[in-house]
PDB file of C-alpha atoms and ligand atoms in Angstrom:
ATOM      1  CA  MET A1024      38.712 -31.247 137.885  1.00 43.00           C
ATOM      2  CA  ALA A1025      39.960 -33.776 140.192  1.00 41.00           C
ATOM      3  CA  GLY A1026      43.492 -34.283 138.684  1.00 46.00           C
ATOM      4  CA  LYS A1027      44.232 -30.582 138.746  1.00 69.00           C
ATOM      5  CA  ALA A1028      43.297 -29.725 142.569  1.00 86.00           C
ATOM      6  CA  ARG A1029      45.695 -30.293 145.374  1.00 91.00           C
ATOM      7  CA  VAL A1030      43.256 -30.691 148.776  1.00 93.00           C
ATOM      8  CA  GLU A1031      44.214 -30.670 151.868  1.00 94.00           C
ATOM      9  CA  VAL A1032      42.956 -31.923 154.827  1.00 94.00           C
ATOM     10  CA  PHE A1033      43.082 -29.629 158.114  1.00 94.00           C
ATOM     11  CA  GLU A1034      41.869 -31.066 161.391  1.00 94.00           C
ATOM     12  CA  SER A1035      39.749 -28.031 162.106  1.00 95.00           C
ATOM     13  CA  LYS A1036      38.514 -24.340 160.889  1.00 97.00           C
ATOM     14  CA  GLY A1037      41.472 -22.626 162.532  1.00 97.00           C
ATOM     15  CA  ASP A1038      44.025 -24.823 161.011  1.00 96.00           C
ATOM     16  CA  VAL A1039      42.265 -24.326 157.862  1.00 97.00           C
ATOM     17  CA  ALA A1040      42.125 -20.601 158.411  1.00 97.00           C
ATOM     18  CA  ALA A1041      46.559 -20.609 159.785  1.00 97.00           C
ATOM     19  CA  ALA A1042      47.343 -22.456 155.975  1.00 97.00           C
ATOM     20  CA  ALA A1043      45.684 -20.397 154.130  1.00 98.00           C
ATOM     21  CA  ALA A1044      47.205 -17.436 155.815  1.00 98.00           C
ATOM     22  CA  ALA A1045      50.769 -19.353 155.122  1.00 97.00           C
ATOM     23  CA  ARG A1046      50.057 -20.035 150.983  1.00 97.00           C
ATOM     24  CA  VAL A1047      48.309 -16.526 150.624  1.00 98.00           C
ATOM     25  CA  ALA A1048      51.416 -14.944 152.345  1.00 97.00           C
ATOM     26  CA  ALA A1049      53.968 -17.258 150.525  1.00 97.00           C
ATOM     27  CA  ALA A1050      51.848 -16.559 146.993  1.00 97.00           C
ATOM     28  CA  ILE A1051      52.614 -12.776 147.740  1.00 98.00           C
ATOM     29  CA  ASP A1052      55.656 -12.854 148.557  1.00 96.00           C
ATOM     30  CA  ALA A1053      57.103 -14.066 145.323  1.00 96.00           C
ATOM     31  CA  ALA A1054      54.945 -12.184 143.297  1.00 97.00           C
ATOM     32  CA  GLN A1055      55.704  -9.130 145.682  1.00 94.00           C
ATOM     33  CA  GLY A1056      59.819  -9.693 144.001  1.00 91.00           C
ATOM     34  CA  ARG A1057      57.977 -10.275 140.148  1.00 95.00           C
ATOM     35  CA  ARG A1058      55.298  -6.898 140.230  1.00 94.00           C
ATOM     36  CA  GLU A1059      54.842  -3.814 140.748  1.00 95.00           C
ATOM     37  CA  ILE A1060      51.005  -4.268 141.230  1.00 97.00           C
ATOM     38  CA  VAL A1061      50.235  -7.611 143.719  1.00 98.00           C
ATOM     39  CA  THR A1062      46.943  -8.659 143.777  1.00 98.00           C
ATOM     40  CA  LEU A1063      44.384 -10.447 146.053  1.00 98.00           C
ATOM     41  CA  ALA A1064      40.435 -11.227 145.340  1.00 99.00           C
ATOM     42  CA  LEU A1065      38.945 -11.785 148.596  1.00 98.00           C
ATOM     43  CA  ALA A1066      36.296 -14.560 149.298  1.00 98.00           C
ATOM     44  CA  GLY A1067      32.651 -13.352 150.566  1.00 98.00           C
ATOM     45  CA  GLY A1068      31.329 -15.503 153.126  1.00 96.00           C
ATOM     46  CA  SER A1069      32.003 -15.978 156.847  1.00 97.00           C
ATOM     47  CA  THR A1070      34.116 -18.835 156.342  1.00 97.00           C
ATOM     48  CA  PRO A1071      37.013 -16.166 155.509  1.00 98.00           C
ATOM     49  CA  ARG A1072      36.293 -13.760 158.649  1.00 98.00           C
ATOM     50  CA  ALA A1073      38.767 -16.085 160.912  1.00 97.00           C
ATOM     51  CA  LEU A1074      41.489 -15.357 157.938  1.00 98.00           C
ATOM     52  CA  TYR A1075      41.137 -12.016 157.698  1.00 98.00           C
ATOM     53  CA  GLN A1076      41.526 -11.540 161.647  1.00 98.00           C
ATOM     54  CA  SER A1077      44.256 -13.439 161.773  1.00 97.00           C
ATOM     55  CA  TRP A1078      45.785 -11.162 159.264  1.00 98.00           C
ATOM     56  CA  ALA A1079      44.513  -7.973 161.279  1.00 98.00           C
ATOM     57  CA  ALA A1080      46.326  -9.014 164.114  1.00 97.00           C
ATOM     58  CA  SER A1081      49.093 -10.205 162.653  1.00 96.00           C
ATOM     59  CA  PRO A1082      49.603  -8.193 159.717  1.00 96.00           C
ATOM     60  CA  ASP A1083      53.574  -9.046 159.695  1.00 95.00           C
ATOM     61  CA  GLY A1084      53.178 -12.505 158.510  1.00 92.00           C
ATOM     62  CA  MET A1085      52.518 -10.557 154.990  1.00 96.00           C
ATOM     63  CA  ALA A1086      53.721  -8.945 152.233  1.00 96.00           C
ATOM     64  CA  TRP A1087      51.627  -5.813 151.772  1.00 98.00           C
ATOM     65  CA  SER A1088      53.234  -3.115 150.288  1.00 97.00           C
ATOM     66  CA  LYS A1089      52.375  -3.782 146.544  1.00 98.00           C
ATOM     67  CA  LEU A1090      49.392  -5.389 147.272  1.00 98.00           C
ATOM     68  CA  HIS A1091      45.932  -4.643 145.719  1.00 98.00           C
ATOM     69  CA  VAL A1092      43.053  -5.939 147.176  1.00 98.00           C
ATOM     70  CA  LEU A1093      39.667  -7.002 145.267  1.00 99.00           C
ATOM     71  CA  PHE A1094      36.842  -8.564 145.760  1.00 99.00           C
ATOM     72  CA  GLY A1095      35.468 -11.772 143.947  1.00 98.00           C
ATOM     73  CA  ASP A1096      31.956 -11.373 144.099  1.00 98.00           C
ATOM     74  CA  GLU A1097      29.778  -8.391 145.693  1.00 98.00           C
ATOM     75  CA  ARG A1098      25.999  -8.463 147.665  1.00 98.00           C
ATOM     76  CA  CYS A1099      24.074  -5.776 145.713  1.00 98.00           C
ATOM     77  CA  VAL A1100      23.831  -3.756 148.998  1.00 98.00           C
ATOM     78  CA  PRO A1101      25.218  -0.405 149.557  1.00 98.00           C
ATOM     79  CA  PRO A1102      28.468  -0.871 151.507  1.00 98.00           C
ATOM     80  CA  GLU A1103      27.895  -0.951 155.268  1.00 98.00           C
ATOM     81  CA  HIS A1104      24.896  -3.534 154.634  1.00 98.00           C
ATOM     82  CA  GLY A1105      25.348  -6.386 157.360  1.00 98.00           C
ATOM     83  CA  ASP A1106      25.104  -8.733 153.896  1.00 98.00           C
ATOM     84  CA  SER A1107      28.110  -6.303 152.370  1.00 98.00           C
ATOM     85  CA  ASN A1108      31.001  -8.601 151.307  1.00 98.00           C
ATOM     86  CA  TYR A1109      32.793  -5.737 151.914  1.00 98.00           C
ATOM     87  CA  ARG A1110      31.433  -4.603 155.248  1.00 98.00           C
ATOM     88  CA  MET A1111      32.686  -8.019 156.499  1.00 98.00           C
ATOM     89  CA  ALA A1112      36.237  -7.340 155.152  1.00 98.00           C
ATOM     90  CA  ARG A1113      36.142  -4.060 156.276  1.00 98.00           C
ATOM     91  CA  GLU A1114      34.818  -4.288 159.894  1.00 98.00           C
ATOM     92  CA  ALA A1115      38.006  -8.136 159.874  1.00 98.00           C
ATOM     93  CA  MET A1116      40.632  -6.611 158.994  1.00 98.00           C
ATOM     94  CA  LEU A1117      40.695  -3.006 156.128  1.00 98.00           C
ATOM     95  CA  ASP A1118      39.828  -0.563 158.479  1.00 98.00           C
ATOM     96  CA  ALA A1119      42.644  -2.165 161.122  1.00 98.00           C
ATOM     97  CA  LEU A1120      44.977  -2.110 158.161  1.00 98.00           C
ATOM     98  CA  ALA A1121      44.736   0.840 156.688  1.00 98.00           C
ATOM     99  CA  GLU A1122      45.450   2.212 160.899  1.00 98.00           C
ATOM    100  CA  ALA A1123      48.409   0.672 160.520  1.00 97.00           C
ATOM    101  CA  GLY A1124      49.841   2.051 157.349  1.00 97.00           C
ATOM    102  CA  HIS A1125      49.639  -1.243 155.544  1.00 98.00           C
ATOM    103  CA  LEU A1126      47.328  -1.019 153.155  1.00 98.00           C
ATOM    104  CA  PRO A1127      45.460   2.602 152.056  1.00 98.00           C
ATOM    105  CA  ALA A1128      41.894   2.443 151.029  1.00 97.00           C
ATOM    106  CA  GLU A1129      43.917   3.847 147.562  1.00 98.00           C
ATOM    107  CA  ARG A1130      44.574  -0.247 147.386  1.00 98.00           C
ATOM    108  CA  VAL A1131      41.522  -1.906 147.942  1.00 98.00           C
ATOM    109  CA  PHE A1132      38.897  -1.867 145.388  1.00 98.00           C
ATOM    110  CA  ARG A1133      35.607  -2.981 146.524  1.00 98.00           C
ATOM    111  CA  MET A1134      32.281  -3.766 143.857  1.00 98.00           C
ATOM    112  CA  LYS A1135      29.684  -0.606 144.497  1.00 98.00           C
ATOM    113  CA  GLY A1136      27.001  -3.077 145.618  1.00 98.00           C
ATOM    114  CA  GLU A1137      24.991   0.372 145.653  1.00 98.00           C
ATOM    115  CA  LEU A1138      25.016   0.605 142.058  1.00 98.00           C
ATOM    116  CA  GLU A1139      22.063  -0.660 139.801  1.00 98.00           C
ATOM    117  CA  PRO A1140      23.238  -4.208 138.922  1.00 98.00           C
ATOM    118  CA  ARG A1141      25.507  -3.839 135.365  1.00 98.00           C
ATOM    119  CA  ALA A1142      26.406  -0.512 136.320  1.00 98.00           C
ATOM    120  CA  GLY A1143      27.591  -1.994 138.823  1.00 98.00           C
ATOM    121  CA  ALA A1144      29.419  -5.179 136.826  1.00 98.00           C
ATOM    122  CA  ALA A1145      30.567  -2.545 134.165  1.00 98.00           C
ATOM    123  CA  ASP A1146      32.264  -0.284 137.045  1.00 98.00           C
ATOM    124  CA  TYR A1147      34.079  -2.826 138.397  1.00 98.00           C
ATOM    125  CA  ALA A1148      35.077  -4.215 134.634  1.00 98.00           C
ATOM    126  CA  ARG A1149      36.243  -0.768 134.466  1.00 98.00           C
ATOM    127  CA  GLU A1150      38.235  -0.195 137.574  1.00 98.00           C
ATOM    128  CA  LEU A1151      40.328  -4.053 136.834  1.00 98.00           C
ATOM    129  CA  ALA A1152      40.720  -2.936 133.259  1.00 98.00           C
ATOM    130  CA  ALA A1153      42.513   0.075 134.396  1.00 98.00           C
ATOM    131  CA  LEU A1154      44.636  -1.856 137.335  1.00 98.00           C
ATOM    132  CA  PHE A1155      45.898  -4.620 135.312  1.00 98.00           C
ATOM    133  CA  GLY A1156      45.806  -2.441 131.569  1.00 97.00           C
ATOM    134  CA  LEU A1157      43.652  -5.052 130.429  1.00 97.00           C
ATOM    135  CA  GLY A1158      42.890  -4.368 126.064  1.00 95.00           C
ATOM    136  CA  ALA A1159      39.428  -5.789 124.876  1.00 92.00           C
ATOM    137  CA  GLY A1160      38.428  -9.363 125.803  1.00 93.00           C
ATOM    138  CA  GLU A1161      41.703  -9.723 128.554  1.00 98.00           C
ATOM    139  CA  GLN A1162      41.319 -11.345 131.883  1.00 98.00           C
ATOM    140  CA  PRO A1163      43.073 -10.006 133.910  1.00 98.00           C
ATOM    141  CA  ARG A1164      45.869 -12.359 135.881  1.00 98.00           C
ATOM    142  CA  ILE A1165      44.888 -11.831 138.994  1.00 98.00           C
ATOM    143  CA  ASP A1166      47.890 -13.301 141.749  1.00 98.00           C
ATOM    144  CA  VAL A1167      45.662 -14.957 144.851  1.00 98.00           C
ATOM    145  CA  VAL A1168      42.039 -15.752 144.353  1.00 98.00           C
ATOM    146  CA  LEU A1169      40.236 -16.729 147.576  1.00 98.00           C
ATOM    147  CA  LEU A1170      36.682 -18.679 146.982  1.00 98.00           C
ATOM    148  CA  GLY A1171      34.510 -20.553 149.301  1.00 98.00           C
ATOM    149  CA  MET A1172      32.045 -22.854 148.860  1.00 98.00           C
ATOM    150  CA  GLY A1173      28.328 -22.628 149.522  1.00 98.00           C
ATOM    151  CA  ASP A1174      26.581 -26.215 150.314  1.00 98.00           C
ATOM    152  CA  ASP A1175      24.844 -25.846 146.747  1.00 98.00           C
ATOM    153  CA  GLY A1176      28.688 -25.692 145.048  1.00 98.00           C
ATOM    154  CA  HIS A1177      28.222 -22.411 144.765  1.00 98.00           C
ATOM    155  CA  THR A1178      31.817 -19.916 144.382  1.00 98.00           C
ATOM    156  CA  ALA A1179      31.867 -16.355 144.526  1.00 98.00           C
ATOM    157  CA  SER A1180      28.294 -15.782 143.358  1.00 98.00           C
ATOM    158  CA  LEU A1181      28.246 -18.269 140.203  1.00 98.00           C
ATOM    159  CA  PHE A1182      25.682 -20.014 141.821  1.00 98.00           C
ATOM    160  CA  PRO A1183      23.298 -22.920 140.125  1.00 98.00           C
ATOM    161  CA  GLY A1184      21.711 -22.592 137.229  1.00 98.00           C
ATOM    162  CA  THR A1185      21.900 -18.574 136.831  1.00 98.00           C
ATOM    163  CA  ARG A1186      22.747 -16.563 133.868  1.00 97.00           C
ATOM    164  CA  ALA A1187      27.047 -15.865 135.615  1.00 98.00           C
ATOM    165  CA  LEU A1188      27.442 -19.719 134.342  1.00 98.00           C
ATOM    166  CA  ASP A1189      26.987 -18.440 130.644  1.00 97.00           C
ATOM    167  CA  ALA A1190      29.300 -15.795 130.705  1.00 98.00           C
ATOM    168  CA  GLN A1191      31.210 -14.995 126.832  1.00 97.00           C
ATOM    169  CA  PRO A1192      35.228 -15.480 127.988  1.00 97.00           C
ATOM    170  CA  GLY A1193      35.694 -11.758 127.463  1.00 97.00           C
ATOM    171  CA  ASP A1194      33.906 -11.181 130.746  1.00 98.00           C
ATOM    172  CA  VAL A1195      35.398 -10.255 133.524  1.00 98.00           C
ATOM    173  CA  VAL A1196      32.628  -8.832 135.700  1.00 98.00           C
ATOM    174  CA  VAL A1197      29.077  -9.528 135.112  1.00 98.00           C
ATOM    175  CA  GLU A1198      25.524  -8.925 137.361  1.00 98.00           C
ATOM    176  CA  ASN A1199      23.540 -12.050 138.334  1.00 98.00           C
ATOM    177  CA  TYR A1200      20.395 -12.824 139.565  1.00 98.00           C
ATOM    178  CA  VAL A1201      19.783 -15.843 142.100  1.00 98.00           C
ATOM    179  CA  GLU A1202      16.215 -16.935 142.332  1.00 98.00           C
ATOM    180  CA  LYS A1203      16.798 -18.133 145.304  1.00 97.00           C
ATOM    181  CA  LEU A1204      17.997 -15.819 147.361  1.00 97.00           C
ATOM    182  CA  ASP A1205      15.590 -12.814 145.662  1.00 98.00           C
ATOM    183  CA  ALA A1206      18.984 -11.331 145.419  1.00 98.00           C
ATOM    184  CA  HIS A1207      21.750  -9.599 142.918  1.00 98.00           C
ATOM    185  CA  ARG A1208      24.949  -9.801 143.138  1.00 98.00           C
ATOM    186  CA  LEU A1209      28.088  -9.178 141.310  1.00 98.00           C
ATOM    187  CA  THR A1210      29.995 -11.536 140.891  1.00 99.00           C
ATOM    188  CA  LEU A1211      33.936 -12.370 138.850  1.00 98.00           C
ATOM    189  CA  THR A1212      33.381 -14.690 136.184  1.00 98.00           C
ATOM    190  CA  ALA A1213      34.479 -18.582 135.819  1.00 98.00           C
ATOM    191  CA  HIS A1214      36.647 -17.146 133.445  1.00 98.00           C
ATOM    192  CA  CYS A1215      38.188 -14.216 135.278  1.00 98.00           C
ATOM    193  CA  ILE A1216      38.654 -16.838 138.391  1.00 98.00           C
ATOM    194  CA  ASN A1217      40.706 -19.374 135.742  1.00 98.00           C
ATOM    195  CA  ALA A1218      43.322 -16.536 134.794  1.00 98.00           C
ATOM    196  CA  ALA A1219      44.638 -16.224 137.958  1.00 98.00           C
ATOM    197  CA  ARG A1220      47.475 -17.774 138.956  1.00 98.00           C
ATOM    198  CA  GLU A1221      46.610 -19.477 142.355  1.00 98.00           C
ATOM    199  CA  VAL A1222      42.683 -20.691 143.510  1.00 98.00           C
ATOM    200  CA  ILE A1223      42.239 -20.702 146.557  1.00 98.00           C
ATOM    201  CA  PHE A1224      39.163 -22.576 148.216  1.00 98.00           C
ATOM    202  CA  ILE A1225      39.038 -22.689 151.794  1.00 98.00           C
ATOM    203  CA  VAL A1226      35.618 -24.815 152.949  1.00 98.00           C
ATOM    204  CA  THR A1227      35.557 -25.849 156.166  1.00 98.00           C
ATOM    205  CA  GLY A1228      31.678 -27.659 157.736  1.00 98.00           C
ATOM    206  CA  GLU A1229      29.984 -30.839 157.533  1.00 98.00           C
ATOM    207  CA  GLY A1230      27.479 -28.828 155.624  1.00 98.00           C
ATOM    208  CA  LYS A1231      29.557 -28.317 152.804  1.00 98.00           C
ATOM    209  CA  ALA A1232      30.197 -32.461 152.807  1.00 98.00           C
ATOM    210  CA  PRO A1233      28.197 -33.575 149.924  1.00 98.00           C
ATOM    211  CA  ALA A1234      28.767 -30.665 147.855  1.00 98.00           C
ATOM    212  CA  LEU A1235      32.426 -30.646 148.475  1.00 97.00           C
ATOM    213  CA  ARG A1236      31.936 -34.518 147.733  1.00 95.00           C
ATOM    214  CA  GLU A1237      30.532 -33.672 144.289  1.00 96.00           C
ATOM    215  CA  VAL A1238      32.305 -30.632 143.495  1.00 96.00           C
ATOM    216  CA  LEU A1239      35.706 -32.967 143.420  1.00 94.00           C
ATOM    217  CA  VAL A1240      34.727 -36.476 142.907  1.00 91.00           C
ATOM    218  CA  GLY A1241      31.337 -36.351 141.462  1.00 93.00           C
ATOM    219  CA  ASP A1242      29.836 -36.324 137.937  1.00 94.00           C
ATOM    220  CA  ARG A1243      30.784 -33.163 135.938  1.00 94.00           C
ATOM    221  CA  ASP A1244      27.433 -30.808 135.681  1.00 97.00           C
ATOM    222  CA  GLU A1245      29.146 -26.987 136.545  1.00 97.00           C
ATOM    223  CA  GLN A1246      25.521 -26.078 136.047  1.00 98.00           C
ATOM    224  CA  ARG A1247      24.303 -27.904 139.272  1.00 98.00           C
ATOM    225  CA  TYR A1248      28.074 -27.253 140.971  1.00 98.00           C
ATOM    226  CA  PRO A1249      29.562 -24.258 139.778  1.00 98.00           C
ATOM    227  CA  SER A1250      32.961 -24.761 141.611  1.00 98.00           C
ATOM    228  CA  GLN A1251      33.195 -27.304 139.102  1.00 96.00           C
ATOM    229  CA  LEU A1252      34.063 -24.667 136.504  1.00 97.00           C
ATOM    230  CA  VAL A1253      37.244 -23.075 138.859  1.00 97.00           C
ATOM    231  CA  ALA A1254      40.546 -24.786 136.506  1.00 96.00           C
ATOM    232  CA  PRO A1255      43.017 -22.823 136.315  1.00 96.00           C
ATOM    233  CA  THR A1256      44.626 -22.744 132.882  1.00 96.00           C
ATOM    234  CA  ASP A1257      47.797 -21.526 134.133  1.00 95.00           C
ATOM    235  CA  GLY A1258      47.960 -21.905 137.538  1.00 95.00           C
ATOM    236  CA  GLN A1259      47.834 -23.757 140.827  1.00 95.00           C
ATOM    237  CA  LEU A1260      44.268 -24.818 142.669  1.00 96.00           C
ATOM    238  CA  THR A1261      44.175 -26.081 146.291  1.00 96.00           C
ATOM    239  CA  PHE A1262      41.434 -26.741 148.616  1.00 97.00           C
ATOM    240  CA  LEU A1263      41.992 -26.141 152.204  1.00 97.00           C
ATOM    241  CA  VAL A1264      39.335 -28.150 154.018  1.00 96.00           C
ATOM    242  CA  ASP A1265      38.669 -29.073 157.220  1.00 96.00           C
ATOM    243  CA  ARG A1266      37.960 -32.960 158.239  1.00 95.00           C
ATOM    244  CA  ALA A1267      34.246 -32.131 158.597  1.00 96.00           C
ATOM    245  CA  ALA A1268      34.132 -30.834 155.492  1.00 97.00           C
ATOM    246  CA  ALA A1269      35.961 -33.710 153.678  1.00 95.00           C
ATOM    247  CA  ALA A1270      33.974 -36.785 156.222  1.00 95.00           C
ATOM    248  CA  GLU A1271      32.453 -37.726 152.656  1.00 95.00           C
ATOM    249  CA  LEU A1272      35.853 -37.602 149.940  1.00 92.00           C
ATOM    250  CA  PRO A1273      36.939 -40.962 149.367  1.00 86.00           C
ATOM    251  CA  ARG A1274      40.499 -41.594 151.332  1.00 76.00           C
ATOM    252  CA  THR A1275      41.673 -43.183 148.665  1.00 61.00           C
ATOM    253  CA  HIS A1276      41.589 -40.829 145.857  1.00 55.00           C
ATOM    254  CA  GLU A1277      44.685 -39.905 144.908  1.00 54.00           C
ATOM    255  CA  TYR A1278      44.082 -36.407 144.647  1.00 57.00           C
ATOM    256  CA  ILE A1279      44.120 -35.967 148.304  1.00 63.00           C
ATOM    257  CA  THR A1280      47.621 -34.228 148.665  1.00 61.00           C
ATOM    258  CA  ARG A1281      48.176 -33.937 152.181  1.00 67.00           C
ATOM    259  CA  ILE A1282      45.911 -35.200 155.492  1.00 66.00           C
ATOM    260  CA  ASP A1283      47.385 -32.900 158.782  1.00 66.00           C
ATOM    261  CA  HIS A1284      46.306 -33.735 161.628  1.00 61.00           C
ATOM    262  CA  GLY A1285      47.001 -30.775 163.732  1.00 56.00           C
ATOM    263  CA  ALA A1286      49.326 -30.304 166.815  1.00 50.00           C
ATOM    264  CA  ASP A1287      48.079 -33.068 168.381  1.00 43.00           C
ATOM    265  CA  ALA A1288      48.750 -36.013 166.368  1.00 41.00           C
TER     266      ALA A1288
HETATM  267  C1  6PG B 777      29.138 -14.443 149.613  1.00 92.68           C
HETATM  268  C2  6PG B 777      30.586 -15.745 148.822  1.00 92.68           C
HETATM  269  C3  6PG B 777      30.328 -17.101 148.616  1.00 92.68           C
HETATM  270  C4  6PG B 777      30.667 -17.515 150.072  1.00 92.68           C
HETATM  271  C5  6PG B 777      29.946 -19.063 149.901  1.00 92.68           C
HETATM  272  C6  6PG B 777      30.583 -19.657 151.239  1.00 92.68           C
HETATM  273  O1  6PG B 777      29.193 -13.789 148.553  1.00 92.68           O
HETATM  274  O2  6PG B 777      28.364 -15.130 149.949  1.00 92.68           O
HETATM  275  O3  6PG B 777      31.233 -14.446 148.024  1.00 92.68           O
HETATM  276  O4  6PG B 777      30.120 -17.645 147.485  1.00 92.68           O
HETATM  277  O5  6PG B 777      31.435 -18.079 149.738  1.00 92.68           O
HETATM  278  O6  6PG B 777      28.186 -18.757 150.000  1.00 92.68           O
HETATM  279  O7  6PG B 777      29.515 -18.999 152.573  1.00 92.68           O
HETATM  280  P1  6PG B 777      30.387 -19.236 153.869  1.00 92.68           P
HETATM  281  O8  6PG B 777      31.678 -18.707 154.114  1.00 92.68           O
HETATM  282  O9  6PG B 777      29.381 -17.881 154.626  1.00 92.68           O
HETATM  283  O10 6PG B 777      30.135 -20.475 154.036  1.00 92.68           O
END
């Protein structure tokens, strides 16, 4: 992992959000010139909210015209439910971007958490197959996959010790039962994420420091730290983290490619 991942450490959560916005915009801009369908898979949880709000507040920094927005995972709840990742993204940016004409609803592909989980996974796999023109067993090559990381080292809804970690190479989207949450989830598989052109983790807060250390420099234990499964086959992997989340990373390790001391440096 460490040999492949770029790790950039920033002073604050705000600096991480700004760096993520710039990095995604650059990747989408580059893709824009090469393909008619440009794709960005959103992370759920709370960390990306500020990033999404910044896109709604300043849409001109991103090339929206060919962008198709996907989701990396979803809770198995209706779209209006308080736990829905789609609802978070809709309230943070999707409604505003649609209203402003940048991102019409037909270019937003939500996972249908309201369906029975297996049906929801199959439905999303069909959506992606149609969007990317996939043959049987093929993985979509998403331009940018945004990921968060839990304090247990999970990412998307790839939780420690859950069956989604054992998805088959041809599985694109699976349903996953997470015992500790007593909840079902829908998630892109690690195989799908690793087919992406660029994967960007955004990880902030001291609560993530122990898991981030294990994921980046700990022993390989993908069942215990599923974020270790993320290793793009032919793509860039970057961790954008704040100092609090990086607090337990050994500074001497060569993988830290940048330490940004923020504006007041
Ligand atoms: C989800 C996410 C999940 C999230 C991490 C971090 O549906 O919850 O996709 O993988 O990124 O749990 O969540 P926070 O950003 O809230 O810490």
